Coordinates of C-alpha atoms and ligand atoms in Angstrom, one line a residue:
M1 CA 9.4 -33.1 0.0
P2 CA 9.9 -29.4 -1.0
L3 CA 8.6 -28.6 -4.5
S4 CA 10.2 -26.0 -6.6
V5 CA 7.8 -23.3 -7.7
K6 CA 7.7 -20.9 -10.5
R7 CA 7.9 -17.3 -9.4
L8 CA 4.9 -15.2 -10.1
A9 CA 5.5 -12.3 -12.4
V10 CA 2.6 -10.4 -11.1
K11 CA 2.5 -7.0 -9.5
H12 CA 0.6 -7.3 -6.3
P13 CA -1.8 -4.5 -5.2
M14 CA 0.1 -4.1 -2.0
S15 CA -0.1 -0.7 -0.4
V16 CA -0.2 1.5 2.6
I17 CA -3.5 3.3 3.2
D18 CA -3.0 6.6 5.1
D19 CA -6.3 6.9 7.0
P20 CA -6.3 8.3 10.5
D21 CA -10.1 7.8 10.7
C22 CA -10.3 4.2 9.5
T23 CA -12.5 2.0 11.7
F24 CA -11.6 -1.7 12.5
D25 CA -13.6 -4.8 13.0
L26 CA -11.4 -5.6 16.0
T27 CA -8.3 -4.2 17.6
V28 CA -5.6 -6.2 19.4
P29 CA -2.3 -4.9 21.0
V30 CA 0.1 -6.9 18.8
V31 CA -0.5 -8.2 15.3
V32 CA 2.1 -10.5 13.7
I33 CA 2.0 -10.9 9.9
G34 CA 3.3 -14.3 8.9
G35 CA 3.1 -17.7 10.6
G36 CA 6.6 -19.1 9.9
A37 CA 9.3 -19.6 12.5
C38 CA 9.8 -15.8 13.0
G39 CA 6.1 -15.0 13.4
L40 CA 5.2 -17.9 15.7
V41 CA 8.2 -17.2 18.0
A42 CA 7.4 -13.5 18.0
A43 CA 3.9 -14.3 19.0
L44 CA 5.1 -16.6 21.9
S45 CA 7.4 -13.8 23.0
A46 CA 4.8 -11.0 23.0
H47 CA 2.5 -13.4 24.9
T48 CA 5.2 -14.0 27.5
M49 CA 5.3 -10.2 28.0
G50 CA 1.6 -10.4 28.8
A51 CA 0.4 -8.8 25.5
E52 CA -2.5 -10.1 23.6
V53 CA -1.4 -11.1 20.1
I54 CA -2.8 -12.4 16.9
V55 CA -0.9 -14.0 14.0
L56 CA -2.2 -13.6 10.4
E57 CA -1.2 -16.2 7.9
R58 CA -2.0 -16.3 4.2
D59 CA -1.9 -20.1 3.8
P60 CA -4.7 -22.5 4.9
V61 CA -2.0 -24.1 7.2
P62 CA 1.1 -22.2 8.3
R63 CA 4.2 -23.6 6.6
G64 CA 6.5 -20.9 5.2
S65 CA 10.0 -21.6 4.2
T66 CA 10.5 -22.9 7.7
A67 CA 8.6 -26.1 6.9
L68 CA 10.8 -26.6 3.8
S69 CA 14.0 -26.3 5.8
S70 CA 15.9 -28.9 7.8
G71 CA 14.8 -27.1 11.0
M72 CA 18.4 -26.4 12.0
I73 CA 19.0 -23.4 14.3
T74 CA 22.4 -22.3 15.3
A75 CA 22.8 -20.9 18.8
C76 CA 25.5 -20.5 21.4
G77 CA 25.6 -21.0 25.1
S78 CA 22.4 -23.2 25.2
S79 CA 21.6 -25.9 27.6
P80 CA 21.9 -28.7 24.9
Q81 CA 25.4 -27.4 24.2
K82 CA 26.3 -27.5 27.9
A83 CA 24.8 -31.0 28.2
A84 CA 27.2 -32.0 25.4
D85 CA 30.1 -30.6 27.3
I86 CA 30.5 -27.6 25.1
H87 CA 31.2 -24.8 27.5
D88 CA 33.5 -22.5 25.5
D89 CA 31.1 -21.2 22.8
T90 CA 30.5 -17.5 23.2
P91 CA 28.5 -14.8 21.3
E92 CA 31.9 -13.3 20.3
L93 CA 33.2 -16.5 18.8
F94 CA 29.8 -17.1 17.1
A95 CA 29.8 -13.6 15.7
R96 CA 33.4 -14.0 14.5
D97 CA 32.5 -17.1 12.6
I98 CA 29.5 -15.4 10.9
Q99 CA 31.6 -12.3 10.0
A100 CA 34.4 -14.5 8.7
K101 CA 32.0 -16.2 6.3
A102 CA 30.5 -12.8 5.2
G103 CA 33.9 -11.1 4.8
G104 CA 33.1 -8.8 7.7
R105 CA 30.1 -7.3 6.0
V106 CA 27.5 -7.9 8.7
D107 CA 26.1 -5.1 10.8
P108 CA 28.1 -5.7 14.0
D109 CA 25.5 -4.4 16.5
L110 CA 22.7 -6.5 15.1
L111 CA 24.9 -9.5 14.9
A112 CA 26.0 -9.2 18.5
A113 CA 22.4 -8.9 19.6
I114 CA 21.4 -12.0 17.7
C115 CA 24.4 -14.1 18.9
T116 CA 23.9 -13.0 22.5
E117 CA 20.2 -13.9 22.5
S118 CA 20.5 -17.1 20.5
G119 CA 21.3 -19.6 23.3
P120 CA 18.8 -18.1 25.8
T121 CA 16.1 -18.2 23.0
I122 CA 16.7 -22.0 22.5
D123 CA 16.6 -22.6 26.2
W124 CA 13.3 -20.5 26.5
L125 CA 11.7 -22.5 23.7
I126 CA 12.7 -25.8 25.4
K127 CA 12.0 -24.9 29.0
H128 CA 8.9 -22.6 28.7
H129 CA 7.3 -24.0 25.6
N130 CA 8.4 -27.7 25.8
M131 CA 9.9 -27.7 22.4
D132 CA 11.8 -30.7 21.3
L133 CA 15.1 -29.2 20.2
V134 CA 18.4 -31.2 20.4
L135 CA 22.0 -30.5 19.6
V136 CA 22.8 -32.1 16.2
D137 CA 25.3 -35.0 16.5
G138 CA 28.8 -34.9 14.9
P139 CA 31.3 -32.3 14.1
P140 CA 30.4 -28.6 13.6
Y141 CA 29.2 -27.6 10.2
P142 CA 31.9 -26.0 8.0
G143 CA 32.6 -22.5 9.2
H144 CA 31.3 -23.0 12.7
S145 CA 34.1 -23.4 15.2
R146 CA 31.8 -25.2 17.7
Q147 CA 28.9 -27.6 17.4
R148 CA 26.0 -25.2 17.9
T149 CA 23.3 -26.5 15.5
H150 CA 20.0 -27.3 17.2
A151 CA 17.1 -29.0 15.5
P152 CA 14.1 -31.3 16.1
P153 CA 15.4 -34.9 16.5
T154 CA 14.2 -35.6 13.0
N155 CA 16.1 -32.6 11.4
S156 CA 12.8 -31.6 9.8
G157 CA 11.5 -28.1 9.3
A158 CA 8.0 -29.5 9.1
D159 CA 8.4 -30.9 12.6
L160 CA 9.8 -27.6 13.8
M161 CA 6.7 -25.9 12.5
A162 CA 4.4 -28.6 14.1
D163 CA 6.1 -28.1 17.4
L164 CA 5.9 -24.3 17.2
L165 CA 2.2 -24.5 16.3
R166 CA 1.6 -26.8 19.3
A167 CA 3.4 -24.3 21.6
V168 CA 1.3 -21.4 20.2
D169 CA -1.9 -23.4 20.6
A170 CA -0.9 -24.3 24.2
A171 CA -0.5 -20.5 24.9
H172 CA -4.0 -19.9 23.4
I173 CA -2.6 -17.6 20.8
D174 CA -4.9 -17.2 17.8
V175 CA -3.4 -17.9 14.4
I176 CA -5.8 -16.8 11.7
C177 CA -5.2 -18.6 8.4
N178 CA -6.4 -17.8 4.9
A179 CA -5.7 -14.2 5.9
T180 CA -3.5 -12.4 3.4
V181 CA -2.5 -9.0 4.5
R182 CA -2.5 -6.8 1.4
E183 CA -2.5 -3.3 2.9
L184 CA -1.3 -1.6 6.1
V185 CA -3.5 1.1 7.5
V186 CA -1.4 4.0 8.8
D187 CA -1.5 7.5 10.2
G188 CA 1.6 9.1 8.8
D189 CA 4.3 6.6 9.6
R190 CA 2.4 5.0 12.6
V191 CA 0.7 1.7 11.8
R192 CA -2.9 1.6 12.9
G193 CA -3.9 -1.7 11.6
V194 CA -4.0 -4.0 8.6
Q195 CA -6.4 -4.9 5.8
I196 CA -6.9 -8.6 5.2
T197 CA -8.1 -10.2 2.0
R198 CA -9.9 -13.5 2.4
P199 CA -9.9 -16.2 -0.3
D200 CA -13.4 -15.3 -1.3
G201 CA -12.2 -11.7 -1.9
S202 CA -13.9 -10.2 1.2
I203 CA -12.0 -7.6 3.2
E204 CA -11.5 -7.4 7.0
R205 CA -9.7 -4.8 9.0
L206 CA -7.8 -5.5 12.1
G207 CA -6.4 -2.7 14.3
C208 CA -3.2 -2.9 16.3
E209 CA -1.0 -0.9 18.6
T210 CA 2.2 -2.6 17.3
L211 CA 2.9 -4.6 14.2
V212 CA 5.5 -7.3 13.7
L213 CA 6.4 -8.0 10.1
A214 CA 7.3 -11.7 9.8
S215 CA 6.2 -12.3 6.2
S216 CA 9.7 -13.2 5.1
G217 CA 11.6 -12.1 2.0
F218 CA 11.1 -11.7 -1.7
G219 CA 12.2 -15.0 -3.2
G220 CA 8.8 -15.6 -4.7
N221 CA 8.5 -12.2 -6.4
A222 CA 10.1 -12.4 -9.9
D223 CA 10.3 -8.6 -10.3
M224 CA 12.1 -8.1 -7.0
V225 CA 14.5 -11.0 -7.6
E226 CA 15.3 -9.5 -11.0
S227 CA 15.9 -6.1 -9.5
W228 CA 17.9 -7.1 -6.5
L229 CA 19.5 -10.5 -7.4
P230 CA 20.0 -10.4 -11.2
D231 CA 22.4 -13.4 -11.1
M232 CA 19.7 -15.6 -9.7
A233 CA 16.9 -14.4 -11.9
G234 CA 16.8 -17.5 -14.0
S235 CA 17.2 -20.0 -11.2
I236 CA 14.5 -22.1 -9.7
Y237 CA 13.1 -20.8 -6.4
F238 CA 13.1 -23.4 -3.7
G239 CA 11.5 -21.4 -0.8
H240 CA 7.9 -20.7 0.0
E241 CA 5.9 -19.2 -2.8
G242 CA 4.1 -16.9 -0.4
N243 CA 7.3 -14.9 0.2
Q244 CA 6.4 -12.0 -2.1
G245 CA 8.4 -9.3 -0.4
E246 CA 5.4 -7.3 0.9
A247 CA 7.2 -6.4 4.2
I248 CA 9.9 -4.7 2.2
L249 CA 7.4 -2.8 0.0
W250 CA 5.3 -1.7 3.0
G251 CA 8.4 -0.7 4.9
Q252 CA 9.7 1.3 2.0
A253 CA 6.3 3.1 1.6
L254 CA 6.6 4.1 5.3
G255 CA 10.1 5.5 4.7
A256 CA 12.1 2.6 6.1
A257 CA 15.6 1.7 4.9
C258 CA 16.5 -1.7 3.3
E259 CA 19.9 -3.2 3.7
D260 CA 22.0 -6.1 2.2
M261 CA 19.5 -6.5 -0.6
G262 CA 22.0 -8.5 -2.7
A263 CA 22.4 -11.1 -0.1
F264 CA 20.8 -14.6 -0.5
Q265 CA 21.0 -18.2 0.5
G266 CA 21.4 -20.3 -2.6
H267 CA 22.1 -24.0 -3.1
G268 CA 24.3 -25.4 -5.9
S269 CA 23.1 -28.9 -5.6
V270 CA 19.3 -29.5 -5.9
A271 CA 18.4 -32.7 -7.7
T272 CA 16.6 -31.9 -10.9
P273 CA 13.8 -32.5 -11.9
H274 CA 13.0 -33.9 -8.4
S275 CA 13.7 -30.6 -6.5
I276 CA 15.3 -32.3 -3.5
T277 CA 18.5 -30.8 -2.0
V278 CA 21.5 -33.1 -2.1
S279 CA 23.6 -32.4 0.9
W280 CA 26.7 -30.3 0.3
A281 CA 28.4 -32.5 2.9
L282 CA 28.9 -35.1 0.1
L283 CA 30.9 -32.5 -1.8
N284 CA 32.8 -31.4 1.3
N285 CA 33.8 -35.0 1.9
G286 CA 35.2 -35.9 -1.5
G287 CA 32.3 -35.6 -4.0
I288 CA 32.7 -33.4 -7.1
L289 CA 30.5 -31.5 -9.5
V290 CA 31.0 -32.0 -13.2
N291 CA 29.2 -30.2 -16.1
Q292 CA 27.6 -31.8 -19.1
T293 CA 31.0 -32.1 -20.8
G294 CA 32.2 -34.3 -17.9
I295 CA 34.6 -31.7 -16.6
R296 CA 34.9 -30.4 -13.1
F297 CA 34.2 -26.6 -13.2
C298 CA 34.5 -25.3 -9.6
D299 CA 36.1 -25.7 -6.2
E300 CA 33.3 -27.3 -4.3
S301 CA 34.8 -26.2 -1.0
L302 CA 33.6 -22.7 -1.7
G303 CA 30.2 -23.7 -0.5
A304 CA 26.6 -24.4 -1.5
S305 CA 25.4 -20.9 -1.5
E306 CA 28.3 -19.2 -3.3
L307 CA 28.3 -21.8 -6.1
A308 CA 24.5 -21.6 -6.8
A309 CA 24.9 -19.0 -9.5
T310 CA 27.9 -20.8 -11.0
V311 CA 26.0 -24.0 -11.3
C312 CA 23.0 -22.2 -12.8
Q313 CA 25.4 -20.9 -15.5
Q314 CA 26.4 -24.5 -16.6
D315 CA 23.7 -25.2 -19.2
G316 CA 21.0 -25.6 -16.6
S317 CA 22.2 -28.8 -14.9
V318 CA 25.4 -30.5 -13.7
W319 CA 26.2 -33.9 -12.0
S320 CA 27.1 -34.4 -8.4
V321 CA 29.5 -37.4 -8.4
I322 CA 30.2 -39.5 -5.3
D323 CA 31.6 -42.9 -4.5
Q324 CA 30.2 -45.9 -2.6
G325 CA 31.4 -44.8 0.8
L326 CA 29.7 -41.4 0.5
Y327 CA 26.6 -43.1 -0.9
D328 CA 26.4 -45.6 2.0
G329 CA 26.8 -42.7 4.5
A330 CA 24.1 -40.6 2.8
M331 CA 21.5 -43.4 2.8
R332 CA 20.6 -42.7 6.5
F333 CA 19.1 -39.4 5.4
P334 CA 15.4 -39.5 4.2
D335 CA 16.0 -37.1 1.3
F336 CA 18.8 -39.2 -0.1
K337 CA 16.7 -42.4 0.3
N338 CA 13.9 -40.6 -1.6
L339 CA 16.3 -39.9 -4.4
Q340 CA 17.2 -43.5 -4.6
T341 CA 13.5 -44.5 -4.6
L342 CA 12.9 -42.0 -7.4
R343 CA 15.8 -43.5 -9.4
A344 CA 17.5 -40.1 -9.5
I345 CA 20.9 -41.8 -8.6
K346 CA 22.8 -43.2 -11.6
S347 CA 25.6 -45.7 -10.8
G348 CA 28.6 -47.2 -12.6
A349 CA 31.2 -49.7 -11.6
T350 CA 33.8 -47.6 -13.5
A351 CA 34.1 -44.0 -14.6
A352 CA 33.2 -45.1 -18.1
A353 CA 30.1 -47.0 -16.9
L354 CA 29.0 -43.9 -14.9
A355 CA 29.5 -41.7 -17.9
Q356 CA 27.3 -43.9 -20.0
A357 CA 24.6 -44.0 -17.3
C358 CA 24.6 -40.2 -17.2
K359 CA 25.0 -39.7 -20.9
L360 CA 28.3 -37.8 -20.4
P361 CA 31.3 -38.0 -22.7
V362 CA 33.2 -41.1 -21.5
P363 CA 36.8 -40.0 -22.1
A364 CA 36.2 -36.6 -20.4
L365 CA 34.7 -38.1 -17.2
E366 CA 37.4 -40.8 -17.1
E367 CA 40.0 -38.2 -17.3
T368 CA 38.3 -36.0 -14.7
L369 CA 38.1 -38.8 -12.2
A370 CA 41.6 -40.2 -13.0
K371 CA 43.3 -36.8 -12.5
L372 CA 41.3 -35.8 -9.5
E373 CA 43.3 -34.0 -6.9
K374 CA 40.9 -34.0 -4.1
S375 CA 41.1 -35.5 -0.7
P376 CA 39.6 -37.9 0.3
A377 CA 39.8 -39.3 -3.3
L378 CA 36.8 -40.9 -5.0
T379 CA 37.2 -44.6 -5.7
A380 CA 35.0 -46.8 -8.0
P381 CA 32.2 -47.7 -8.0
Y382 CA 30.7 -44.3 -8.5
H383 CA 27.2 -42.7 -8.3
A384 CA 25.9 -39.4 -9.6
I385 CA 22.8 -37.2 -9.3
K386 CA 21.8 -34.6 -11.8
V387 CA 21.5 -31.3 -9.9
T388 CA 20.9 -27.6 -10.5
G389 CA 21.3 -24.3 -8.6
A390 CA 18.4 -22.7 -6.7
L391 CA 17.5 -19.7 -4.7
L392 CA 16.4 -20.8 -1.2
Q393 CA 16.0 -17.6 0.8
T394 CA 16.7 -13.9 0.3
Q395 CA 18.8 -12.4 3.0
G396 CA 18.3 -8.6 2.5
G397 CA 15.4 -6.7 4.0
L398 CA 14.2 -4.0 6.3
A399 CA 16.9 -2.3 8.4
V400 CA 16.3 -3.0 12.0
D401 CA 18.0 -2.0 15.2
T402 CA 19.1 -4.4 18.0
N403 CA 15.5 -4.3 19.3
A404 CA 14.1 -5.4 15.9
R405 CA 12.6 -1.9 15.4
V406 CA 12.4 -1.0 11.7
Q407 CA 14.7 1.9 10.9
R408 CA 14.7 4.9 8.6
P409 CA 17.8 5.6 6.5
D410 CA 19.0 8.0 9.2
G411 CA 18.9 5.2 11.8
S412 CA 15.9 6.6 13.6
T413 CA 13.1 4.1 14.2
L414 CA 9.5 4.0 13.0
P415 CA 7.1 4.4 15.9
N416 CA 5.5 0.9 16.2
L417 CA 6.9 -1.4 13.5
F418 CA 9.1 -4.4 14.1
A419 CA 10.5 -7.0 11.7
G420 CA 12.4 -10.2 11.9
G421 CA 13.4 -13.3 9.9
G422 CA 13.3 -13.0 6.1
A423 CA 11.5 -9.6 6.3
A424 CA 14.5 -8.0 8.0
R425 CA 18.1 -7.6 6.8
G426 CA 20.0 -10.7 7.5
I427 CA 23.4 -11.5 8.9
S428 CA 24.8 -12.9 5.6
G429 CA 26.8 -10.0 4.1
T430 CA 25.8 -8.5 0.8
D431 CA 25.8 -11.3 -1.8
G432 CA 25.4 -15.1 -2.2
S433 CA 28.8 -15.9 -0.6
G434 CA 28.2 -14.7 2.9
Y435 CA 25.6 -17.2 4.1
L436 CA 26.9 -19.4 7.0
S437 CA 24.8 -22.5 7.4
C438 CA 21.7 -21.9 9.5
N439 CA 21.9 -18.1 9.4
G440 CA 18.3 -18.1 8.2
L441 CA 16.6 -19.7 11.2
L442 CA 19.0 -18.2 13.7
S443 CA 17.8 -14.8 12.5
A444 CA 14.1 -15.9 12.2
V445 CA 13.9 -17.4 15.7
T446 CA 16.1 -15.0 17.6
L447 CA 15.0 -11.8 16.0
G448 CA 11.4 -13.1 16.2
R449 CA 11.8 -13.4 20.0
I450 CA 13.4 -9.9 20.3
A451 CA 10.6 -8.4 18.1
G452 CA 7.8 -10.0 20.1
R453 CA 9.4 -9.0 23.4
E454 CA 9.9 -5.4 22.3
A455 CA 6.4 -5.1 20.9
G456 CA 5.2 -6.4 24.3
I457 CA 7.3 -3.9 26.2
Q458 CA 5.9 -1.1 24.0
I459 CA 2.3 -2.3 24.8
N460 CA 3.1 -2.5 28.6
A461 CA 4.4 1.1 28.5
L462 CA 1.2 2.5 27.0
P463 CA -0.8 4.7 29.4
Ligands
FAD1 C1 14.9 -25.9 1.3 C2 15.3 -24.9 2.4 C3 16.1 -25.4 3.4 C4 16.5 -24.6 4.4 N1 17.2 -25.1 5.5 C5 17.5 -24.2 6.5 C6 18.1 -24.7 7.7 O1 18.2 -25.9 8.0 N2 18.5 -23.8 8.7 C7 18.3 -22.5 8.5 O2 18.7 -21.7 9.4 N3 17.7 -22.0 7.4 C8 17.3 -22.8 6.5 N4 16.6 -22.3 5.4 C9 16.2 -20.9 5.4 C10 15.0 -20.8 6.4 O3 14.0 -21.7 6.1 C11 14.4 -19.4 6.4 O4 15.5 -18.4 6.6 C12 13.4 -19.2 7.5 O5 12.5 -20.3 7.5 C13 12.7 -17.9 7.4 O6 11.7 -17.8 8.4 P1 10.5 -16.7 8.4 O7 9.6 -17.0 9.5 O8 11.1 -15.4 8.2 O9 9.8 -17.0 7.0 P2 8.7 -18.2 6.5 O10 9.0 -19.5 7.3 O11 8.8 -18.2 5.1 O12 7.4 -17.6 7.0 C14 6.7 -16.5 6.4 C15 5.2 -16.7 6.5 O13 4.6 -15.5 6.2 C16 3.4 -15.8 5.4 N5 3.1 -14.6 4.6 C17 3.8 -14.0 3.7 N6 3.2 -12.9 3.2 C18 2.1 -12.8 3.9 C19 1.0 -11.9 3.9 N7 1.0 -10.8 3.0 N8 -0.1 -12.0 4.7 C20 -0.1 -13.1 5.6 N9 0.9 -14.0 5.6 C21 2.0 -13.9 4.8 C22 3.9 -17.0 4.5 O14 2.8 -17.7 4.0 C23 4.7 -17.8 5.5 O15 4.0 -18.7 6.2 C24 16.2 -23.2 4.4 C25 15.4 -22.7 3.3 C26 15.0 -23.6 2.3 C27 14.1 -23.0 1.2

């Protein structure tokens, strides 16, 4: 169960040490910082290219936001799609859907590269790394014109991480845990290695020829959230607390550009105080949000991410109201069952009874439900869950080209630095409204594969 965490309002001593003469305890061709989906896929990819690679992970066990997610990865042209008789999904159609959601504000070249590589990346993970990824049942998620969502059969991000760690282990790739990278060691703008701080405060230095930044975004860094996402500054953070934005700060210190820094994946329906996401599908299929005065305050069809800030502005919490049919359908999902076990779901045979159970004004909720113009209509008996808005994942980051190489503001690339996942700019436009479902792992997995491959190509080209 994901726990919400308080953002740390601390300034981290993160820096770049310019030292051409620094010596290292060990040097490996490719170092990857961060052992989430992006970092582990990047490591597998560099390994496939024949490059020796080490992953550095700050936690005792790699989890990242990936383990908190539903493990759902969108991709087009994959074998699971073809097995399900979906033969007409294309990178162009996929990119069009993503641009439509983001109002056309996604870098078209990066998007084309990610969409094109997405299906082959899923196939490579399945065929070469024996990963258990299936096409999700049912109709496409809103905004996707084909069913293209892949996931572990359990729809669990923790299971996705377990499978990735198994694959990395099978490839004999070292993942060094309890290894927080605080500083990059550089010579000008060329990375020479990294400085690792261990839990006991001891310092180790690891040299590298190429570096992949896969340490995700800045959702866990209160100062950066306040600077870049002021509307979400007061919200709970639902992602991984280790996402402190170091990649962006290191990149900036090396002269890299950052893009789309106002973009984020939010969620307007997180059960409070339980910190369990309540599927937005309930609201797409007839459920409504009402505030503490019993009044509906938004058009739920706008989406989970775009309404996160609106929900946060409603006195801290609101109620997600559904009926028996939606309740019964949701009970097959473990998170929803958990909510029932935790007694987070209030019920009422009538609107008045529900209002009393939720301590909402009876006449107001009665009127809201009686005058509801939403299809399909809600019918008694009713159920409701108290929810709030949350920041899940930042979507802005280091500018990268189609080979995941980190770019300067003029579009030129840094000599040996790559980035992917939450560390790199996303494909979700410029604010909270552009996130199409599963953009996060699409970018983490596909750009991770590109970053690892290109780092490996650079190693193979060395004299
Ligand atoms: C509740 C929730 C549900 C979600 N559901 C979905 C979904 O179903 N589909 C989807 O596409 N997206 C989803 N997302 C978004 C998705 O989880 C992220 O976009 C994705 O996991 C990012 O992957 P990543 O590898 O870049 O980052 P992470 O998985 O966060 O990995 C980054 C890793 O880097 C490590 N690290 C950070 N800094 C350092 C450092 N200095 N030194 C060493 N290690 C470091 C961290 O400990 C972490 O393990 C969800 C997010 C949340 C919060």
